[in-house]
mmCIF file with all atom_site columns, C-alpha atoms in Angstrom:
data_model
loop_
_atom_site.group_PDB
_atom_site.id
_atom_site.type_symbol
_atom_site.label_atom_id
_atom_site.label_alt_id
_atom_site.label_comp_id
_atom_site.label_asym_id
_atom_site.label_entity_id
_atom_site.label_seq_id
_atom_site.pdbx_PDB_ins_code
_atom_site.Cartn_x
_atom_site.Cartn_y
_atom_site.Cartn_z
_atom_site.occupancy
_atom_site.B_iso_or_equiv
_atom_site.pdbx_formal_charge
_atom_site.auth_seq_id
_atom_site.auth_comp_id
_atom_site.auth_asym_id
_atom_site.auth_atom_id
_atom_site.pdbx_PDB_model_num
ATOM 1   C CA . UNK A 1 1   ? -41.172 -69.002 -27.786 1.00 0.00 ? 162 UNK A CA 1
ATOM 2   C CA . UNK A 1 2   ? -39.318 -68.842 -31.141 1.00 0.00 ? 163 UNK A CA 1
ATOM 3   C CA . UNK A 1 3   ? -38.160 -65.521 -32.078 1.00 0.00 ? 164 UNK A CA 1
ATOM 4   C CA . UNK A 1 4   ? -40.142 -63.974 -35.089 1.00 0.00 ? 165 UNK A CA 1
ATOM 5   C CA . UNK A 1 5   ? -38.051 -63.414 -38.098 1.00 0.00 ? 166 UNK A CA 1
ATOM 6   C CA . UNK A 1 6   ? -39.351 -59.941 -40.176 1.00 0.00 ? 167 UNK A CA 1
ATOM 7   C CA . UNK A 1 7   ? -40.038 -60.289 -44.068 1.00 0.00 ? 168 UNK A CA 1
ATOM 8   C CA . UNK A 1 8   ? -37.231 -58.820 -46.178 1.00 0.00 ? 169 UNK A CA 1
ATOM 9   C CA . UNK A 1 9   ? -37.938 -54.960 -46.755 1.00 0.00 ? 170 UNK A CA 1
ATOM 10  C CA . UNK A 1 10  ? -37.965 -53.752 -50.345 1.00 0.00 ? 171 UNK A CA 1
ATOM 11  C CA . UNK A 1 11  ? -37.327 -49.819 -50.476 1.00 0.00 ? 172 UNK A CA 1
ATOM 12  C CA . UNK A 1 12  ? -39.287 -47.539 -53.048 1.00 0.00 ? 173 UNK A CA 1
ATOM 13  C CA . UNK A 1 13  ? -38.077 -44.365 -53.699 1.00 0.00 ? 174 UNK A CA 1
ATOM 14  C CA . UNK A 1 14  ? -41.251 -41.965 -54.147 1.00 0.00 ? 175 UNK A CA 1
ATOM 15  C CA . UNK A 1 15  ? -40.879 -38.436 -55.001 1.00 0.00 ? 176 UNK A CA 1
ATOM 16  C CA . UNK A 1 16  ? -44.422 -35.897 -55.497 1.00 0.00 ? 177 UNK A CA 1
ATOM 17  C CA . UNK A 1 17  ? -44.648 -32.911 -57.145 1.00 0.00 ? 178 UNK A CA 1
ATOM 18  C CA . UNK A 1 18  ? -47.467 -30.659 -55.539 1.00 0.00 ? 179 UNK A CA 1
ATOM 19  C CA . UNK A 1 19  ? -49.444 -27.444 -56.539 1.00 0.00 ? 180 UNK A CA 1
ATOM 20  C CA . UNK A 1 20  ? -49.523 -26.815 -52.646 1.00 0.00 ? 181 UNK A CA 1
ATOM 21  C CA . UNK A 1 21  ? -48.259 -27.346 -49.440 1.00 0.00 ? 182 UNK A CA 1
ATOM 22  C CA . UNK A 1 22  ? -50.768 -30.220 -47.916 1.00 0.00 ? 183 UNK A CA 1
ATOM 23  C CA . UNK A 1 23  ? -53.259 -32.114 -49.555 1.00 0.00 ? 184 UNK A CA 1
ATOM 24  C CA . UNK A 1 24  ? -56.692 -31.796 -49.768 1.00 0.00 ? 185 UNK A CA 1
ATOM 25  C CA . UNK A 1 25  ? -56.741 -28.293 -50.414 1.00 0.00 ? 186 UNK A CA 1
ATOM 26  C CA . UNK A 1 26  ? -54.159 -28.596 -52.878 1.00 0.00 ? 187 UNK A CA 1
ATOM 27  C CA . UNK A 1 27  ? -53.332 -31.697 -55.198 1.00 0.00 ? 188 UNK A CA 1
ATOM 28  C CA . UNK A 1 28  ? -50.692 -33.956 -56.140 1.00 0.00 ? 189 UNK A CA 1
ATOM 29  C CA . UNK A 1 29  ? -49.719 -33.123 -59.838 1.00 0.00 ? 190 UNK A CA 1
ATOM 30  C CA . UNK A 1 30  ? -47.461 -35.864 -60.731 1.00 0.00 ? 191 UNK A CA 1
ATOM 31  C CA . UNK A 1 31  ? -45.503 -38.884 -58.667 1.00 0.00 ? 192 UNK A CA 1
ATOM 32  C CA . UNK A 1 32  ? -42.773 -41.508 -59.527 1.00 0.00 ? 193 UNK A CA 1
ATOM 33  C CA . UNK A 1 33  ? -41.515 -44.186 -57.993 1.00 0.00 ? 194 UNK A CA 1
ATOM 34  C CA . UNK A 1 34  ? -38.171 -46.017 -57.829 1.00 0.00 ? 195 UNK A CA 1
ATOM 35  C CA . UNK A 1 35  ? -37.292 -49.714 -56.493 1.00 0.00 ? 196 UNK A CA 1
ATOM 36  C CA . UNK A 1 36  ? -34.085 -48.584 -54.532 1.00 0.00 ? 197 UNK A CA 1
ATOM 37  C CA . UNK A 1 37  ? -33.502 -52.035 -52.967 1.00 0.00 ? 198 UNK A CA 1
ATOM 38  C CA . UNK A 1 38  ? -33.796 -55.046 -50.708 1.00 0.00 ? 199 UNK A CA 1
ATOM 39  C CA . UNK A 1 39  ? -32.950 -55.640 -47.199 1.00 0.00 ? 200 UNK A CA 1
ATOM 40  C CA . UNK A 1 40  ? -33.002 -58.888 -45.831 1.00 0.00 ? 201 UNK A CA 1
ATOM 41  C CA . UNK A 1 41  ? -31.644 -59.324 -42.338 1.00 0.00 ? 202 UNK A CA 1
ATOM 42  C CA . UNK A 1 42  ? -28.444 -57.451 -42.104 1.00 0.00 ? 203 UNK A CA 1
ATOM 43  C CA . UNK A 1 43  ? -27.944 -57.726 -46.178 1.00 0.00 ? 204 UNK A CA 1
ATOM 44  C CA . UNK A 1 44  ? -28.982 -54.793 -48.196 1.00 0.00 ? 205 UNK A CA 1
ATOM 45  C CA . UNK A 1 45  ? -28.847 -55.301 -51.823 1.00 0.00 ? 206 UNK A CA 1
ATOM 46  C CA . UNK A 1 46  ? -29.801 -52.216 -54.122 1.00 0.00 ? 207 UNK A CA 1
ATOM 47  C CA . UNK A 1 47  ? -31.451 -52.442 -57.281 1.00 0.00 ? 208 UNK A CA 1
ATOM 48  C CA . UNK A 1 48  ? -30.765 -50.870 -60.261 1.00 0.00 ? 209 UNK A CA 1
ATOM 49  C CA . UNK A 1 49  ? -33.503 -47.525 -59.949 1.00 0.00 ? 210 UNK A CA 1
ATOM 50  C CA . UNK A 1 50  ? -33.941 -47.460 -63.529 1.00 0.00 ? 211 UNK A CA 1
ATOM 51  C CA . UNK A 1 51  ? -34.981 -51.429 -63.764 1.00 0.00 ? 212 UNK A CA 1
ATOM 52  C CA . UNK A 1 52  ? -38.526 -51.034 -62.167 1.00 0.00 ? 213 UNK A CA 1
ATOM 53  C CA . UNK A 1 53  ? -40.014 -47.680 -61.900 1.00 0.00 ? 214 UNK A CA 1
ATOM 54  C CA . UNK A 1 54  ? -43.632 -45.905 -62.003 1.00 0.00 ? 215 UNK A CA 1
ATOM 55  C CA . UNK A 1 55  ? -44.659 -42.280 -63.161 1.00 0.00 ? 216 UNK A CA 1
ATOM 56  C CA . UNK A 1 56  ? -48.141 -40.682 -63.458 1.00 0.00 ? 217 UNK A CA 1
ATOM 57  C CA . UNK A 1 57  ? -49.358 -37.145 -63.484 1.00 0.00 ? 218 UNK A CA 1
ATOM 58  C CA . UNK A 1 58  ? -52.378 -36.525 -61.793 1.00 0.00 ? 219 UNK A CA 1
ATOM 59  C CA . UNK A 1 59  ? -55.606 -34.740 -63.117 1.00 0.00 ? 220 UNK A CA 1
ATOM 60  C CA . UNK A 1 60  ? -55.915 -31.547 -59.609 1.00 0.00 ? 221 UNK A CA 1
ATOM 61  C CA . UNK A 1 61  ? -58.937 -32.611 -57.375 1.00 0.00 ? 222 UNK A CA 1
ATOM 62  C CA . UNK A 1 62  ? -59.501 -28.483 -56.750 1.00 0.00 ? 223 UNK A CA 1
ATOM 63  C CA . UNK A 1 63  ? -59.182 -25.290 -57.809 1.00 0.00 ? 224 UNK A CA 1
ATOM 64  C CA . UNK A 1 64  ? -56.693 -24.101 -55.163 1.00 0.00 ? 225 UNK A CA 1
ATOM 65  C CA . UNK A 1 65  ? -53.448 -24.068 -56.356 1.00 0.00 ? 226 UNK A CA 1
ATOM 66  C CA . UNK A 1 66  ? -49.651 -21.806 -55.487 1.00 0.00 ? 227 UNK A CA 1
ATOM 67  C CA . UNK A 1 67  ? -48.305 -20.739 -58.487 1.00 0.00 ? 228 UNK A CA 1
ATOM 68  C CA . UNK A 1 68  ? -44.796 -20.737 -57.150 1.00 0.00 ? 229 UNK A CA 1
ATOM 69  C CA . UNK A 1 69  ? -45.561 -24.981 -56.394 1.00 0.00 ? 230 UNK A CA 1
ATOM 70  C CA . UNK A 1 70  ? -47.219 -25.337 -59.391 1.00 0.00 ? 231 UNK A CA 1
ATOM 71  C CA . UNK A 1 71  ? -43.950 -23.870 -61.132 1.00 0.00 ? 232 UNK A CA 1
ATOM 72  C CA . UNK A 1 72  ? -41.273 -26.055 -59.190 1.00 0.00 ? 233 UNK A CA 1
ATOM 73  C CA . UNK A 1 73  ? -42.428 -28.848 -61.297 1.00 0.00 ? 234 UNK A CA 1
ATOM 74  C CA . UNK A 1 74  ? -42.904 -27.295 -64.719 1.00 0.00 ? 235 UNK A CA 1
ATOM 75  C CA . UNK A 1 75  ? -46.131 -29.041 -65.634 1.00 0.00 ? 236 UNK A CA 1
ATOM 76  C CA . UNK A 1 76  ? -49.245 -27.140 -66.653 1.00 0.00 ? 237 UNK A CA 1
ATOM 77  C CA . UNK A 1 77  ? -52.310 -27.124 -65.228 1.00 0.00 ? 238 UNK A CA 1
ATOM 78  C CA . UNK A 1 78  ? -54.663 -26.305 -67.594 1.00 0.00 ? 239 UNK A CA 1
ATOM 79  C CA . UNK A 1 79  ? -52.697 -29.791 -69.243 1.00 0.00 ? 240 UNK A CA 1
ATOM 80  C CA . UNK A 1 80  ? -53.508 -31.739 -66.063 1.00 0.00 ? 241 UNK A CA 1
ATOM 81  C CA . UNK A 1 81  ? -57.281 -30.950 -66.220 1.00 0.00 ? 242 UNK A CA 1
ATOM 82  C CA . UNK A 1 82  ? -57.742 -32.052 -69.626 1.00 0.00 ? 243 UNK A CA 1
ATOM 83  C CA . UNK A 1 83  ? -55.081 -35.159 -69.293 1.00 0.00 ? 244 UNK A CA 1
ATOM 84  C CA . UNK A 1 84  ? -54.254 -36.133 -66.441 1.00 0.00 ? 245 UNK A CA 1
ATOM 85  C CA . UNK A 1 85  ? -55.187 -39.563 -64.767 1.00 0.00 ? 246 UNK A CA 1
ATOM 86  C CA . UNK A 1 86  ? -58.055 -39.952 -62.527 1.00 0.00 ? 247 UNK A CA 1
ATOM 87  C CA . UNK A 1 87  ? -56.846 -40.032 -59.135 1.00 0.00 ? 248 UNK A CA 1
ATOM 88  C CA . UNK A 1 88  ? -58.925 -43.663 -58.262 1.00 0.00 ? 249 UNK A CA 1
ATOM 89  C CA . UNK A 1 89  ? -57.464 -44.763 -60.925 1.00 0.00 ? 250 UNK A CA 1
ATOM 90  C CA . UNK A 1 90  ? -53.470 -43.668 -60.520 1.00 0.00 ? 251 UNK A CA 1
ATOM 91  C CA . UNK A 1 91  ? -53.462 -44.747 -56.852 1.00 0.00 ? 252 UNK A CA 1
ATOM 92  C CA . UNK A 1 92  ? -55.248 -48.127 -58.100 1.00 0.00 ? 253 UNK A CA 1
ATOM 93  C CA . UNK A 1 93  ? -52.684 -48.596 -60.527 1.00 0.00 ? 254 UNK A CA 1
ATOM 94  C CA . UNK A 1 94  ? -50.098 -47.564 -58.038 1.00 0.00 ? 255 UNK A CA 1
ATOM 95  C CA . UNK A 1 95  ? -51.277 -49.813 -55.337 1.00 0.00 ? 256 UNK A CA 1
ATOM 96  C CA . UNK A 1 96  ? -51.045 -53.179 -58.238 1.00 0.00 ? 257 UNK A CA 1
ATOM 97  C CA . UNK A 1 97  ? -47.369 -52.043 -59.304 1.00 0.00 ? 258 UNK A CA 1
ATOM 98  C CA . UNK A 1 98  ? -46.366 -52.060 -55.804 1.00 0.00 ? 259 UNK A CA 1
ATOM 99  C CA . UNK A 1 99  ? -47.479 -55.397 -55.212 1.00 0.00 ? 260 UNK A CA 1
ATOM 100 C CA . UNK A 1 100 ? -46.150 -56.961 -57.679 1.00 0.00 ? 261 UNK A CA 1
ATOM 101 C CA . UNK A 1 101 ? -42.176 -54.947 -57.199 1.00 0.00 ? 262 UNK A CA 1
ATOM 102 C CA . UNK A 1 102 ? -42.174 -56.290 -53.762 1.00 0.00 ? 263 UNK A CA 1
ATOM 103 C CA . UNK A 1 103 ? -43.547 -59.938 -53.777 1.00 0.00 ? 264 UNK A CA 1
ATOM 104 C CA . UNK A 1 104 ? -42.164 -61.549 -50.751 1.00 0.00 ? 265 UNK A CA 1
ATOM 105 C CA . UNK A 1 105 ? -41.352 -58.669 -48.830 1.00 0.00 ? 266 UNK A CA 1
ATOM 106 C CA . UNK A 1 106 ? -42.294 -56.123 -46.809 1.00 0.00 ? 267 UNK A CA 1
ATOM 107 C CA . UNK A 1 107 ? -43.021 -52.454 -48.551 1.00 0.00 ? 268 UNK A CA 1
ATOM 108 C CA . UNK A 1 108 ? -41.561 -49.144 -47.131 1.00 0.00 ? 269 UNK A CA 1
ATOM 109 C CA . UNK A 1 109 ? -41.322 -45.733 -48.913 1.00 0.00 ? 270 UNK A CA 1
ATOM 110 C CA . UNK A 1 110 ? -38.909 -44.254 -49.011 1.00 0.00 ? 271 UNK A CA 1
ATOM 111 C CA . UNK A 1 111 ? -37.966 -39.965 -49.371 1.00 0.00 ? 272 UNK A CA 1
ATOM 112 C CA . UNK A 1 112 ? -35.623 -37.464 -49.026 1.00 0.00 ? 273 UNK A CA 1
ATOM 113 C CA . UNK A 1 113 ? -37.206 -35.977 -46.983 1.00 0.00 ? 274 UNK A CA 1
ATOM 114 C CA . UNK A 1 114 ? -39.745 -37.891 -46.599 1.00 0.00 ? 275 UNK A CA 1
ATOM 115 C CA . UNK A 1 115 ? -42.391 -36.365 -44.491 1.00 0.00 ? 276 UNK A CA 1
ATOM 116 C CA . UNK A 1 116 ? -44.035 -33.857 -47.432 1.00 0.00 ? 277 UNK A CA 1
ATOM 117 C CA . UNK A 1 117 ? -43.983 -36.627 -49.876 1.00 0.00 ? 278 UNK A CA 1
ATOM 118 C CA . UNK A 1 118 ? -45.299 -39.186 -47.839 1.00 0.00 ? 279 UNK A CA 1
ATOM 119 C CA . UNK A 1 119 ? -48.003 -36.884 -46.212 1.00 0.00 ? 280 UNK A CA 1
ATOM 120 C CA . UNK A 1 120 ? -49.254 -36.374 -49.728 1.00 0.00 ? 281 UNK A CA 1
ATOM 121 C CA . UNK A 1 121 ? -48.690 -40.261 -50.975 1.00 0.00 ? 282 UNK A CA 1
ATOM 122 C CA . UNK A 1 122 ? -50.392 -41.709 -48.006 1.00 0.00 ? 283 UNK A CA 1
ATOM 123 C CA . UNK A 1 123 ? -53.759 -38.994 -48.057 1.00 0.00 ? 284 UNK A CA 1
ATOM 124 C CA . UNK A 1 124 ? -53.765 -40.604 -51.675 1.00 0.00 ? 285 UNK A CA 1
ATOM 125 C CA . UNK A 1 125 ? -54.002 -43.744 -51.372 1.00 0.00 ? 286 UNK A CA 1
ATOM 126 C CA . UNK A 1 126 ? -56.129 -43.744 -48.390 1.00 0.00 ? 287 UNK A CA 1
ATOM 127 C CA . UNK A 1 127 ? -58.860 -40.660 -50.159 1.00 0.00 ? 288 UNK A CA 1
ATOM 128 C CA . UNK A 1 128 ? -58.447 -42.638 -53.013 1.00 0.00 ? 289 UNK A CA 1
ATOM 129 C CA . UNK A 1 129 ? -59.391 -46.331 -52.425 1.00 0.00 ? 290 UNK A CA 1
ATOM 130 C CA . UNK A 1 130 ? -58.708 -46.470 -48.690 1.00 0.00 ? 291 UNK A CA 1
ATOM 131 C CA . UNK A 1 131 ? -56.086 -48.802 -48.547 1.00 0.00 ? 292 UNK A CA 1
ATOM 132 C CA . UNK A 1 132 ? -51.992 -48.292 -48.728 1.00 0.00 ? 293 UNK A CA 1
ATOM 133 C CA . UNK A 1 133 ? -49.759 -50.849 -49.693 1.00 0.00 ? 294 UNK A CA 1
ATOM 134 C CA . UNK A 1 134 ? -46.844 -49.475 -47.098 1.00 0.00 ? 295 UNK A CA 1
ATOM 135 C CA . UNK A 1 135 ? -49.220 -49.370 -43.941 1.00 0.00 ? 296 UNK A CA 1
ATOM 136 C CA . UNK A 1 136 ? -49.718 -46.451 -42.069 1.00 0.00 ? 297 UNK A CA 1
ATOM 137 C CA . UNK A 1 137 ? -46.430 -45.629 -41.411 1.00 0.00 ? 298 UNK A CA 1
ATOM 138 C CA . UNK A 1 138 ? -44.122 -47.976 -43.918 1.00 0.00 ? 299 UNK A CA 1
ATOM 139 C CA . UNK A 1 139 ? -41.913 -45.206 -44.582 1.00 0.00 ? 300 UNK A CA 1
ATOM 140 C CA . UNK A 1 140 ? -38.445 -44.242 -44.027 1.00 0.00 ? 301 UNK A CA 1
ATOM 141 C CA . UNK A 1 141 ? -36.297 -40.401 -44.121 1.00 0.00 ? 302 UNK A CA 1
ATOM 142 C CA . UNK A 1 142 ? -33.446 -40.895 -45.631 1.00 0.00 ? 303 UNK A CA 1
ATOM 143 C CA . UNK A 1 143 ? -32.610 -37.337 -44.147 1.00 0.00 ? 304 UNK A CA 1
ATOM 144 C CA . UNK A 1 144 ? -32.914 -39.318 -40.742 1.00 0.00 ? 305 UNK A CA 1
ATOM 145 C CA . UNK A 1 145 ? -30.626 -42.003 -41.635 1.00 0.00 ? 306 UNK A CA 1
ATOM 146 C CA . UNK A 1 146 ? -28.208 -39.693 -42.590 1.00 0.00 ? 307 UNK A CA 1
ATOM 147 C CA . UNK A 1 147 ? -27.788 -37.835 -39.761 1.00 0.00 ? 308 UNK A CA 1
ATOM 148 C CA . UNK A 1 148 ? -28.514 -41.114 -37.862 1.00 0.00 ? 309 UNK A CA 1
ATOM 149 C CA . UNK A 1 149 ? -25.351 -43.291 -39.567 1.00 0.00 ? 310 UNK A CA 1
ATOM 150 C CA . UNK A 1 150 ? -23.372 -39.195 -39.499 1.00 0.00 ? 311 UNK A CA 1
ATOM 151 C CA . UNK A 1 151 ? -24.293 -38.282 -35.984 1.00 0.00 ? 312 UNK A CA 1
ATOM 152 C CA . UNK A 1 152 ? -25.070 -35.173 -37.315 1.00 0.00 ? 313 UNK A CA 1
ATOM 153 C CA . UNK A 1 153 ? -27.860 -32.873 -35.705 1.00 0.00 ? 314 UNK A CA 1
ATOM 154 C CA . UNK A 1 154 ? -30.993 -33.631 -37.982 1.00 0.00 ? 315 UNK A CA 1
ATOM 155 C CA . UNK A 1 155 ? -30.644 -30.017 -39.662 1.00 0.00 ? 316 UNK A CA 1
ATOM 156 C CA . UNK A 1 156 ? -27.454 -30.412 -40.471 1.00 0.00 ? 317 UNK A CA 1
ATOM 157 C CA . UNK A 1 157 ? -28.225 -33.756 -42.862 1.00 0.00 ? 318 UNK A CA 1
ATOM 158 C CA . UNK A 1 158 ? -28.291 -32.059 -46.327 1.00 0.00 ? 319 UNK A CA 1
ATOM 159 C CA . UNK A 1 159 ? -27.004 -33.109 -49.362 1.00 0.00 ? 320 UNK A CA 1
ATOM 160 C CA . UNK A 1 160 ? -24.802 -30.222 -49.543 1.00 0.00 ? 321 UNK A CA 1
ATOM 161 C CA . UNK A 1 161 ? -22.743 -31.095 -46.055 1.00 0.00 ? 322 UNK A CA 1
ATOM 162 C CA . UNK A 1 162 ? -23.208 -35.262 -47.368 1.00 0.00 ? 323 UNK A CA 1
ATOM 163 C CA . UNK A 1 163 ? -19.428 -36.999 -48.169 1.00 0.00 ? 324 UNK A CA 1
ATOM 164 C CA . UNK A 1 164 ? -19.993 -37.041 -52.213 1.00 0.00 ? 325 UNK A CA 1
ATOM 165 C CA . UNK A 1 165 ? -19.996 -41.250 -52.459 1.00 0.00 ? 326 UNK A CA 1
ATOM 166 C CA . UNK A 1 166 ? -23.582 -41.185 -50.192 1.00 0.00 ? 327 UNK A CA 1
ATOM 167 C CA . UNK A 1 167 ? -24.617 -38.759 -52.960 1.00 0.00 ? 328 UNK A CA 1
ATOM 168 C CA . UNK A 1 168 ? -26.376 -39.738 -56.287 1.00 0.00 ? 329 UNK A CA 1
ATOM 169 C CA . UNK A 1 169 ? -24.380 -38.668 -59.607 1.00 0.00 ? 330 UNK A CA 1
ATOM 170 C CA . UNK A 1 170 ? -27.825 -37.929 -61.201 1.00 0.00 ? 331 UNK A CA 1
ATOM 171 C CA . UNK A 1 171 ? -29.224 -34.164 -61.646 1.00 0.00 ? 332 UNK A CA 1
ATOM 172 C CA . UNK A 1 172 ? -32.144 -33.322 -59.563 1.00 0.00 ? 333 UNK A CA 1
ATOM 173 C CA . UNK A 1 173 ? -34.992 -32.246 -61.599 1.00 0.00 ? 334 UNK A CA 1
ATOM 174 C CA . UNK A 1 174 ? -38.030 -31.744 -60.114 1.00 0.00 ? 335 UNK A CA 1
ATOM 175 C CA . UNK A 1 175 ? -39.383 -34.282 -62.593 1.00 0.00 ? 336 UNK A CA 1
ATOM 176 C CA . UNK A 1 176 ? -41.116 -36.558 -59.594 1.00 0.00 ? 337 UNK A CA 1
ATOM 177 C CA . UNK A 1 177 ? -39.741 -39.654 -61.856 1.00 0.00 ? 338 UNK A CA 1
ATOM 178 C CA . UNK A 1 178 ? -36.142 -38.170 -61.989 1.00 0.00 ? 339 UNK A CA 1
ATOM 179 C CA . UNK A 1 179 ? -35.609 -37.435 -58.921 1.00 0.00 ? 340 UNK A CA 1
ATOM 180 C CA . UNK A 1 180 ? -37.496 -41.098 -57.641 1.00 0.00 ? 341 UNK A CA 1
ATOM 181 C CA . UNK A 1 181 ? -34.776 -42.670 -59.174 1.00 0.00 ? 342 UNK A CA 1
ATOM 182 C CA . UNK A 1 182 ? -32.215 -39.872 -58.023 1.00 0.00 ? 343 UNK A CA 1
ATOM 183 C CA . UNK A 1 183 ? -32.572 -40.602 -54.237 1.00 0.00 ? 344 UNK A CA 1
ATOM 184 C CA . UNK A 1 184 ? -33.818 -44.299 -54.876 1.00 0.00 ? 345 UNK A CA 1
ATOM 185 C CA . UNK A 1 185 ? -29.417 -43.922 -55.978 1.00 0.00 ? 346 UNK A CA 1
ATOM 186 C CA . UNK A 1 186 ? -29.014 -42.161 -52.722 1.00 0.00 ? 347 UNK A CA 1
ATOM 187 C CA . UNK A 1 187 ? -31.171 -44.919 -50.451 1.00 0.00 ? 348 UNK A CA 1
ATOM 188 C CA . UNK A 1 188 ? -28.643 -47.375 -51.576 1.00 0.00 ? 349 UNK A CA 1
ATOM 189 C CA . UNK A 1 189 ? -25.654 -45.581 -51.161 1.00 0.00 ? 350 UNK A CA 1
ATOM 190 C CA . UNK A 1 190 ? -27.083 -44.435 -47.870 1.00 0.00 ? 351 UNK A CA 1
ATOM 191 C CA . UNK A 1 191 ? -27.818 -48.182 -47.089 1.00 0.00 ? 352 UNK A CA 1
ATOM 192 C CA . UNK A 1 192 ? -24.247 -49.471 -47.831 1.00 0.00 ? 353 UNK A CA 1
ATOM 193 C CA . UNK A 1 193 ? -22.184 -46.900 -46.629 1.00 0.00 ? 354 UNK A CA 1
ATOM 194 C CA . UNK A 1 194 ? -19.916 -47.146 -43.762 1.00 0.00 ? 355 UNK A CA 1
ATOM 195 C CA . UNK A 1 195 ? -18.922 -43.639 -42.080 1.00 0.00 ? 356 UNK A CA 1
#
């Protein structure tokens, strides 16, 4: 039997800004979302995380809310209400952009870390339309493959202890878009370095 070849993999940086810690109870606020770059085989070529991005903030599906989340992101919520995108229609809109970004190859998420991020991103898109681009579990940690190419405990991958050509030169905002592109920079650099 002939051995099955994988489709190429093309990485999207996702970063969410919340107004809580899980969702449901507490909503998604804004999201962007960064191509970082394409793996094909053993090749990994990154993309330029400005080229082909995607940003919405989200209208809050309840009145629960932290203030101290709600303030890591800067947005207001009385804002949101009035403004905000529908969430059917952001994680429809969502869903179409990342179609088209990865023709021909395989999506995967990608966050830093990704495991609040994605928890929110995938309730999303499955609450809202039932269907997610990435699978259930296209995603990858880039705190994991840190410490996986380092051989460093898991707690010990942080960007403060990371050699400074893994890390990205950009500022990290806690605008969701920002800081998409931000670690879609460190993805790459992850991807490509050689400890």
């Amino acid at each position: 039997m002939a051995a099955r070849t994988a489709r190429p993999s093309l990485y999207i940086s996702v970063d969410i800004e919340a107004d809580g810690p899980i969702p449901g109870p507490y909503s998604m606020i804004s999201f962007g979302a960064a191509v970082a770059g394409r793996q094909d085989g053993g090749s990994y070529t990154a993309a330029d995380p400005e080229e082909r991005t995607f940003y919405r903030e989200l209208r809050p599906i309840s009145e629960e809310f932290v203030p101290e989340a709600l303030a890591v992101s800067g947005l207001d919520r009385d804002r949101l209400i009035r403004e905000g995108a529908g969430p059917d229609t952001a994680m429809a809109e969502f869903r179409t952009w990342v179609r088209e970004v990865s023709a021909g190859a395989q999506p995967v998420m990608c966050g830093y870390p990704a495991s609040f991020d994605w928890t929110f991103l995938y309730w999303y898109l499955m609450r809202f339309g039932g269907e997610s681009p990435f699978g259930h579990s296209g995603c990858l940690d880039m705190k994991t493959l840190y410490a996986t190419k380092a051989r460093v405990p898991l707690r010990a991958a942080v960007k403060g202890r990371m050699p400074r050509e893994v890390l990205s030169r950009r500022r990290h905002t806690h605008h969701a878009l920002d800081d998409a592109i931000e670690q879609a920079e460190l993805m790459s650099n992850l991807m490509l370095w050689q400890p």
